[in-house]
Structures are given as structure tokens and as C-alpha cells.
mmCIF file of C-alpha atoms in Angstrom:
data_model
loop_
_atom_site.group_PDB
_atom_site.id
_atom_site.type_symbol
_atom_site.label_atom_id
_atom_site.label_comp_id
_atom_site.label_asym_id
_atom_site.label_seq_id
_atom_site.Cartn_x
_atom_site.Cartn_y
_atom_site.Cartn_z
ATOM 1 C CA MET M 1 100.021 119.940 105.416
ATOM 2 C CA LEU M 2 102.270 118.469 108.075
ATOM 3 C CA ARG M 3 105.923 119.437 107.872
ATOM 4 C CA LEU M 4 108.421 117.111 109.520
ATOM 5 C CA GLU M 5 111.741 118.541 110.651
ATOM 6 C CA GLY M 6 114.791 117.039 112.288
ATOM 7 C CA GLU M 7 114.616 113.394 113.271
ATOM 8 C CA LEU M 8 111.796 110.899 112.844
ATOM 9 C CA ASP M 9 112.747 108.088 115.182
ATOM 10 C CA ALA M 10 111.618 106.241 118.303
ATOM 11 C CA ALA M 11 111.623 109.458 120.305
ATOM 12 C CA THR M 12 109.669 111.586 117.814
ATOM 13 C CA ALA M 13 107.355 109.121 116.000
ATOM 14 C CA PRO M 14 104.676 109.394 118.721
ATOM 15 C CA GLU M 15 104.497 113.150 118.071
ATOM 16 C CA LEU M 16 103.676 112.526 114.401
ATOM 17 C CA GLU M 17 100.981 110.085 115.475
ATOM 18 C CA ARG M 18 99.509 112.707 117.838
ATOM 19 C CA ARG M 19 99.581 115.304 115.072
ATOM 20 C CA LEU M 20 97.795 112.956 112.666
ATOM 21 C CA THR M 21 95.127 111.855 115.084
ATOM 22 C CA GLY M 22 94.651 115.446 116.228
ATOM 23 C CA LEU M 23 93.768 116.742 112.774
ATOM 24 C CA PRO M 24 90.194 118.076 112.972
ATOM 25 C CA ALA M 25 88.844 116.907 109.614
ATOM 26 C CA PRO M 26 91.451 116.235 106.987
ATOM 27 C CA GLY M 27 90.481 117.187 103.463
ATOM 28 C CA PRO M 28 90.789 114.888 100.484
ATOM 29 C CA VAL M 29 94.583 115.434 100.378
ATOM 30 C CA LEU M 30 97.169 115.523 103.148
ATOM 31 C CA VAL M 31 100.720 116.534 102.264
ATOM 32 C CA LEU M 32 103.455 115.190 104.507
ATOM 33 C CA ASP M 33 106.522 117.331 103.846
ATOM 34 C CA LEU M 34 109.713 115.362 104.515
ATOM 35 C CA HIS M 35 112.214 117.759 102.946
ATOM 36 C CA ALA M 36 113.507 119.001 106.326
ATOM 37 C CA LEU M 37 114.027 115.538 107.838
ATOM 38 C CA SER M 38 117.628 115.015 108.879
ATOM 39 C CA PHE M 39 117.294 111.434 110.136
ATOM 40 C CA LEU M 40 114.936 108.497 109.807
ATOM 41 C CA ASP M 41 115.210 105.170 111.616
ATOM 42 C CA SER M 42 113.136 101.993 111.332
ATOM 43 C CA LEU M 43 110.509 103.245 113.800
ATOM 44 C CA GLY M 44 110.224 106.484 111.855
ATOM 45 C CA LEU M 45 109.841 104.502 108.649
ATOM 46 C CA ASN M 46 107.136 102.435 110.323
ATOM 47 C CA MET M 47 105.383 105.649 111.353
ATOM 48 C CA LEU M 48 105.346 106.811 107.724
ATOM 49 C CA PHE M 49 103.740 103.497 106.789
ATOM 50 C CA ARG M 50 101.198 103.927 109.595
ATOM 51 C CA ALA M 51 100.467 107.464 108.375
ATOM 52 C CA ARG M 52 99.704 105.964 104.971
ATOM 53 C CA GLU M 53 97.349 103.448 106.574
ATOM 54 C CA TRP M 54 95.716 106.219 108.626
ATOM 55 C CA ALA M 55 95.066 108.181 105.439
ATOM 56 C CA LEU M 56 93.695 105.156 103.569
ATOM 57 C CA THR M 57 91.149 104.409 106.292
ATOM 58 C CA ARG M 58 89.904 108.002 106.077
ATOM 59 C CA ASP M 59 89.784 108.203 102.284
ATOM 60 C CA VAL M 60 92.551 110.812 102.324
ATOM 61 C CA ALA M 61 95.212 110.907 99.608
ATOM 62 C CA LEU M 62 98.572 111.070 101.392
ATOM 63 C CA ARG M 63 101.204 112.821 99.289
ATOM 64 C CA LEU M 64 104.804 112.935 100.420
ATOM 65 C CA VAL M 65 107.349 115.620 99.621
ATOM 66 C CA ARG M 66 110.720 114.024 98.923
ATOM 67 C CA ALA M 67 113.161 113.816 101.822
ATOM 68 C CA PRO M 68 116.852 114.748 101.567
ATOM 69 C CA VAL M 69 118.934 112.234 99.624
ATOM 70 C CA HIS M 70 120.389 110.461 102.673
ATOM 71 C CA VAL M 71 116.915 109.965 104.174
ATOM 72 C CA GLN M 72 115.293 109.058 100.857
ATOM 73 C CA ARG M 73 118.002 106.423 100.348
ATOM 74 C CA LEU M 74 116.865 104.611 103.509
ATOM 75 C CA ILE M 75 113.293 104.578 102.210
ATOM 76 C CA VAL M 76 114.558 103.025 98.953
ATOM 77 C CA LEU M 77 116.786 100.488 100.750
ATOM 78 C CA ALA M 78 113.847 99.425 102.897
ATOM 79 C CA ALA M 79 111.871 98.836 99.679
ATOM 80 C CA MET M 80 109.220 101.294 100.854
ATOM 81 C CA GLU M 81 109.438 103.831 98.014
ATOM 82 C CA ALA M 82 106.666 102.220 95.967
ATOM 83 C CA THR M 83 104.500 101.687 99.052
ATOM 84 C CA LEU M 84 104.832 105.239 100.345
ATOM 85 C CA GLY M 85 105.220 107.083 97.033
ATOM 86 C CA PRO M 86 105.034 108.704 94.711
ATOM 87 C CA PHE M 87 107.230 111.419 96.159
ATOM 88 C CA TYR M 88 106.942 115.021 95.022
ATOM 89 C CA ALA M 89 109.610 117.692 94.634
ATOM 90 C CA ASP M 90 107.766 120.198 96.822
ATOM 91 C CA ALA M 91 104.433 120.843 98.519
ATOM 92 C CA ASP M 92 103.019 122.750 95.533
ATOM 93 C CA ALA M 93 103.698 119.797 93.232
ATOM 94 C CA ALA M 94 102.093 117.444 95.749
ATOM 95 C CA LEU M 95 98.976 119.589 95.943
ATOM 96 C CA ARG M 96 98.732 119.927 92.145
ATOM 97 C CA ALA M 97 98.964 116.171 91.532
#
């Protein structure tokens, strides 16, 4: 599981990419926990899309824990909810799915 905290933007998106590519051997499921994100910009949104693509190329199911309402709203406004989702209430729910 990767837990994202604070901002996911132009300054921090490369760190998520490093964390993804640095995973030794991801299992069949990777949970990306967004519940502690305080801010998301277009580059951060693009990084979430790229994380999805990264997972697809490795046959890994990417499951996202729902972000706070103000961050989740941006995902919906960008019409990315269906592409990135489904979103889960917490990490346990994501792992059980």
C-alpha cells in the first residue's frame, strides 16, 4: 500500500513515480490511499492516471482509497472518476474487494 499525504502536484508527483517504480515486486493488488491528500492539481491527476497505467502493464489491480471531498471533487470534475475508480472508503475495503 502506498499512502499519499499532503499535496500531489508538480513538485511532489515525481516522488510518487519514484515510489511506484521502486516497488520490488508488487503483488496482485496495490492500494493507493488518497484519504490524507490535501491538494491535487492537474499534474497530480495525471500522475494518478500514470499510476493506473503502470499497474495495468504489470497486471496489478490498482485500488484507490477515496480522497477528501474537495480533492475527490476535482477528480469528478476532470471526468476521471470512472477511469481511476472505483474508489473505496478505506484500505481494508480496497483489499477485500
